[in-house]
């Protein structure tokens, strides 16, 4: 069976990292995996992660002092990952850890790129307030208009995805801001995408990092990708139903 690397960019998520690790380990108990935190925190988050490492050697930490930014943190995690498949998810538990199991088995069936979606049957964005739903929706449709490779993907801006390691090879990734998956969709080499439904969860602890600066960085990123994008059109996108996902629970 393939090995999975989970890259988790973190910033001031001290209360969330231990429950995240525990839930990931429970969901992936039958799958070889490593959890890589790339951390820019100003609080005690790295100390919490180091305590977890004493019990769990598959948890890794890269604490950055003079660098910031989610996208560059994810790129650093890509370079540290040793798995056959590489996933990216947030540290705040709004991406449900149990979804990683279904993503893994989707790639085991031969797909190159797995994107959980809030906007296909069985999915929900209930964890977003009205303002964040508006901001997310506008960002999503700006990306779809500007970049043909996003048009068949229903949820290209969430930041939760899994991809085969070889698809990242030699990709000219130059992201700014937070929307790393848009960069990966535009610049990596893959032949198929599978979407699976998931429910975006309420934040249990900590504060959202959404700001006007994040929105502006996204617009600049999309503008840049209009010139740089390697993937000029959509690749085939398949979708799993909830029933199909439940078949994985028997594996």
Short mmCIF file of C-alpha atoms in Angstrom, two decimals:
data_model
loop_
_atom_site.label_atom_id
_atom_site.label_comp_id
_atom_site.label_asym_id
_atom_site.label_seq_id
_atom_site.Cartn_x
_atom_site.Cartn_y
_atom_site.Cartn_z
CA UNK A 1 0.00 0.00 0.00
CA UNK A 2 1.16 3.54 -0.76
CA UNK A 3 2.41 5.99 1.87
CA UNK A 4 0.60 9.28 2.54
CA UNK A 5 2.19 12.58 3.55
CA UNK A 6 -0.13 15.21 5.05
CA UNK A 7 1.17 18.79 4.88
CA UNK A 8 -0.43 21.08 7.47
CA UNK A 9 0.49 24.78 7.43
CA UNK A 10 -0.17 26.22 10.88
CA UNK A 11 -0.25 29.66 12.47
CA UNK A 12 -1.29 30.07 16.11
CA UNK A 13 -3.32 26.85 16.30
CA UNK A 14 -2.09 25.55 19.68
CA UNK A 15 -5.53 24.31 20.74
CA UNK A 16 -6.21 22.49 17.46
CA UNK A 17 -3.03 20.58 16.57
CA UNK A 18 -3.38 17.74 19.11
CA UNK A 19 -7.03 16.95 18.26
CA UNK A 20 -6.10 17.16 14.58
CA UNK A 21 -3.31 14.58 14.97
CA UNK A 22 -5.51 12.29 17.04
CA UNK A 23 -8.34 12.41 14.51
CA UNK A 24 -5.98 11.87 11.57
CA UNK A 25 -4.37 8.88 13.26
CA UNK A 26 -7.78 7.36 13.97
CA UNK A 27 -9.00 7.89 10.41
CA UNK A 28 -5.75 6.58 8.87
CA UNK A 29 -5.07 3.73 11.28
CA UNK A 30 -4.70 1.21 8.43
CA UNK A 31 -2.63 3.54 6.20
CA UNK A 32 1.06 4.40 6.53
CA UNK A 33 1.23 8.15 6.94
CA UNK A 34 3.25 11.09 8.19
CA UNK A 35 1.95 14.48 9.37
CA UNK A 36 4.17 17.45 8.51
CA UNK A 37 3.45 20.74 10.28
CA UNK A 38 5.04 23.76 8.65
CA UNK A 39 4.54 26.32 11.36
CA UNK A 40 4.88 30.11 11.44
CA UNK A 41 3.27 30.58 14.86
CA UNK A 42 3.94 33.35 17.35
CA UNK A 43 2.26 31.43 20.19
CA UNK A 44 3.12 28.06 21.76
CA UNK A 45 1.94 25.94 18.81
CA UNK A 46 5.45 24.59 18.04
CA UNK A 47 5.89 23.57 21.69
CA UNK A 48 2.62 21.64 21.57
CA UNK A 49 3.74 19.89 18.37
CA UNK A 50 7.09 18.97 19.94
CA UNK A 51 5.25 17.37 22.87
CA UNK A 52 3.16 15.36 20.40
CA UNK A 53 6.34 14.23 18.63
CA UNK A 54 7.56 12.54 21.81
CA UNK A 55 4.61 10.14 21.53
CA UNK A 56 4.21 10.02 17.76
CA UNK A 57 7.40 9.84 15.67
CA UNK A 58 5.44 10.11 12.40
CA UNK A 59 4.63 13.74 13.31
CA UNK A 60 7.19 16.16 11.92
CA UNK A 61 7.73 19.88 12.52
CA UNK A 62 9.34 22.59 10.42
CA UNK A 63 9.12 25.81 12.44
CA UNK A 64 9.89 28.86 10.32
CA UNK A 65 11.12 32.04 12.01
CA UNK A 66 11.69 34.55 9.24
CA UNK A 67 9.12 33.32 6.72
CA UNK A 68 5.34 33.59 6.65
CA UNK A 69 2.47 32.67 4.38
CA UNK A 70 0.32 29.59 3.88
CA UNK A 71 1.29 28.95 0.26
CA UNK A 72 5.05 29.01 0.85
CA UNK A 73 4.54 26.84 3.94
CA UNK A 74 2.80 24.22 1.79
CA UNK A 75 5.61 24.34 -0.78
CA UNK A 76 8.11 23.72 2.02
CA UNK A 77 6.01 20.78 3.14
CA UNK A 78 6.06 19.36 -0.39
CA UNK A 79 9.87 19.29 -0.28
CA UNK A 80 9.87 17.50 3.09
CA UNK A 81 7.23 14.90 2.20
CA UNK A 82 8.32 11.29 1.66
CA UNK A 83 4.96 9.79 0.71
CA UNK A 84 3.68 8.50 -2.63
CA UNK A 85 0.65 10.76 -2.21
CA UNK A 86 0.73 14.25 -0.71
CA UNK A 87 -2.26 15.91 0.93
CA UNK A 88 -2.73 19.48 2.09
CA UNK A 89 -5.21 20.53 4.76
CA UNK A 90 -5.77 23.33 7.27
CA UNK A 91 -4.84 23.02 10.94
CA UNK A 92 -8.10 24.46 12.28
CA UNK A 93 -10.25 21.28 12.00
CA UNK A 94 -12.64 22.89 9.53
CA UNK A 95 -11.38 20.30 7.06
CA UNK A 96 -12.63 17.02 8.63
CA UNK A 97 -9.67 14.66 9.18
CA UNK A 98 -11.72 11.56 8.37
CA UNK A 99 -12.04 12.71 4.74
CA UNK A 100 -8.34 11.87 4.19
CA UNK A 101 -9.13 8.14 4.23
CA UNK A 102 -11.54 8.46 1.31
CA UNK A 103 -9.15 10.72 -0.58
CA UNK A 104 -6.41 8.12 -0.18
CA UNK A 105 -8.53 5.30 -1.57
CA UNK A 106 -9.61 7.48 -4.48
CA UNK A 107 -5.97 7.83 -5.53
CA UNK A 108 -5.44 4.11 -4.94
CA UNK A 109 -8.11 3.54 -7.61
CA UNK A 110 -5.92 5.36 -10.12
CA UNK A 111 -6.94 9.03 -10.03
CA UNK A 112 -4.17 11.64 -10.01
CA UNK A 113 -5.80 14.43 -8.02
CA UNK A 114 -8.52 14.24 -5.35
CA UNK A 115 -10.49 17.35 -4.39
CA UNK A 116 -13.17 17.16 -1.69
CA UNK A 117 -16.09 19.44 -2.58
CA UNK A 118 -18.75 21.22 -0.57
CA UNK A 119 -20.83 21.71 -3.71
CA UNK A 120 -21.67 18.23 -4.97
CA UNK A 121 -24.42 15.97 -3.55
CA UNK A 122 -23.50 14.98 -0.01
CA UNK A 123 -21.33 18.06 0.58
CA UNK A 124 -22.01 21.22 2.59
CA UNK A 125 -20.34 24.56 3.40
CA UNK A 126 -22.29 24.89 6.65
CA UNK A 127 -19.14 25.81 8.59
CA UNK A 128 -18.90 29.18 6.83
CA UNK A 129 -20.75 32.30 7.95
CA UNK A 130 -22.55 34.42 5.34
CA UNK A 131 -19.63 36.83 4.86
CA UNK A 132 -17.13 34.03 4.27
CA UNK A 133 -19.57 32.27 1.93
CA UNK A 134 -19.76 35.47 -0.13
CA UNK A 135 -15.99 35.97 -0.21
CA UNK A 136 -15.38 32.31 -1.06
CA UNK A 137 -18.02 32.31 -3.80
CA UNK A 138 -16.66 35.44 -5.47
CA UNK A 139 -13.11 34.06 -5.37
CA UNK A 140 -14.26 30.76 -6.83
CA UNK A 141 -16.03 32.30 -9.78
CA UNK A 142 -13.27 34.80 -10.53
CA UNK A 143 -10.90 31.84 -10.76
CA UNK A 144 -13.24 29.88 -13.02
CA UNK A 145 -13.67 32.82 -15.40
CA UNK A 146 -9.95 33.56 -15.58
CA UNK A 147 -8.50 30.03 -15.63
CA UNK A 148 -10.03 27.32 -17.88
CA UNK A 149 -8.43 24.54 -15.79
CA UNK A 150 -10.74 25.43 -12.88
CA UNK A 151 -14.04 25.41 -14.73
CA UNK A 152 -15.08 21.79 -14.18
CA UNK A 153 -13.86 21.75 -10.57
CA UNK A 154 -16.68 22.68 -8.22
CA UNK A 155 -14.54 23.65 -5.20
CA UNK A 156 -11.08 24.83 -6.37
CA UNK A 157 -10.34 27.33 -3.58
CA UNK A 158 -10.79 25.35 -0.36
CA UNK A 159 -7.15 24.32 0.16
CA UNK A 160 -8.02 20.67 0.85
CA UNK A 161 -6.60 18.25 -1.72
CA UNK A 162 -4.45 15.18 -2.34
CA UNK A 163 -2.20 14.58 -5.34
CA UNK A 164 0.25 11.98 -6.59
CA UNK A 165 3.82 12.90 -5.79
CA UNK A 166 4.95 12.63 -9.41
CA UNK A 167 2.37 15.22 -10.50
CA UNK A 168 4.31 17.85 -8.54
CA UNK A 169 7.61 17.06 -10.23
CA UNK A 170 9.15 20.04 -12.05
CA UNK A 171 6.01 22.17 -11.49
CA UNK A 172 6.77 25.90 -11.55
CA UNK A 173 4.89 26.74 -8.36
CA UNK A 174 5.13 30.42 -7.40
CA UNK A 175 2.08 30.99 -5.20
CA UNK A 176 1.37 34.05 -3.13
CA UNK A 177 -1.18 34.30 -0.34
CA UNK A 178 -3.38 31.36 0.61
CA UNK A 179 -4.92 29.70 -2.45
CA UNK A 180 -2.31 27.02 -3.03
CA UNK A 181 -4.69 24.58 -4.75
CA UNK A 182 -5.41 27.06 -7.55
CA UNK A 183 -1.67 27.19 -8.24
CA UNK A 184 -1.38 23.38 -8.18
CA UNK A 185 -4.36 22.97 -10.52
CA UNK A 186 -2.86 25.44 -12.98
CA UNK A 187 0.77 24.34 -12.91
CA UNK A 188 1.04 20.59 -12.18
CA UNK A 189 0.92 17.58 -14.52
CA UNK A 190 -2.12 15.33 -13.99
CA UNK A 191 -4.59 13.49 -16.20
CA UNK A 192 -7.62 12.96 -13.98
CA UNK A 193 -9.46 14.56 -11.05
CA UNK A 194 -11.87 12.92 -8.64
CA UNK A 195 -14.20 15.01 -6.46
CA UNK A 196 -15.72 13.57 -3.28
CA UNK A 197 -18.31 15.26 -1.05
CA UNK A 198 -17.46 16.65 2.39
CA UNK A 199 -18.90 18.98 5.00
CA UNK A 200 -16.90 22.06 5.94
CA UNK A 201 -16.95 22.20 9.75
CA UNK A 202 -17.27 25.01 12.28
CA UNK A 203 -14.04 26.26 13.78
CA UNK A 204 -13.76 25.02 17.38
CA UNK A 205 -10.85 27.18 18.51
CA UNK A 206 -8.68 30.04 17.30
CA UNK A 207 -9.48 32.79 14.80
CA UNK A 208 -10.01 32.89 11.05
CA UNK A 209 -7.09 34.30 9.04
CA UNK A 210 -9.28 35.73 6.24
CA UNK A 211 -8.54 39.42 5.56
CA UNK A 212 -8.56 42.05 2.82
CA UNK A 213 -4.88 41.33 2.24
CA UNK A 214 -5.66 37.66 1.55
CA UNK A 215 -8.29 38.66 -1.02
CA UNK A 216 -5.91 41.01 -2.82
CA UNK A 217 -3.16 38.38 -2.90
CA UNK A 218 -5.59 35.93 -4.49
CA UNK A 219 -6.51 38.40 -7.24
CA UNK A 220 -2.83 38.99 -7.97
CA UNK A 221 -2.21 35.25 -8.05
CA UNK A 222 -5.01 34.66 -10.56
CA UNK A 223 -3.73 37.50 -12.76
CA UNK A 224 -0.24 35.98 -12.73
CA UNK A 225 -1.56 32.48 -13.51
CA UNK A 226 -3.43 33.76 -16.55
CA UNK A 227 0.05 34.24 -18.08
CA UNK A 228 1.88 31.27 -16.52
CA UNK A 229 -0.68 28.47 -16.39
CA UNK A 230 0.63 25.19 -17.76
CA UNK A 231 -2.81 23.54 -17.77
CA UNK A 232 -4.79 25.48 -20.38
CA UNK A 233 -8.01 23.47 -20.23
CA UNK A 234 -9.93 21.20 -17.91
CA UNK A 235 -9.05 17.53 -17.53
CA UNK A 236 -11.77 14.92 -16.90
CA UNK A 237 -13.47 15.29 -13.51
CA UNK A 238 -15.23 12.30 -11.94
CA UNK A 239 -17.32 12.32 -8.75
CA UNK A 240 -17.91 9.84 -5.98
CA UNK A 241 -21.23 9.51 -4.20
CA UNK A 242 -21.54 9.10 -0.45
CA UNK A 243 -22.38 5.41 -1.02
CA UNK A 244 -19.16 4.93 -2.98
CA UNK A 245 -17.18 6.51 -0.15
CA UNK A 246 -18.79 4.23 2.42
CA UNK A 247 -17.40 1.23 0.54
CA UNK A 248 -13.96 2.38 1.72
CA UNK A 249 -14.94 1.83 5.34
CA UNK A 250 -14.63 -1.89 4.77
CA UNK A 251 -11.01 -1.63 3.64
#
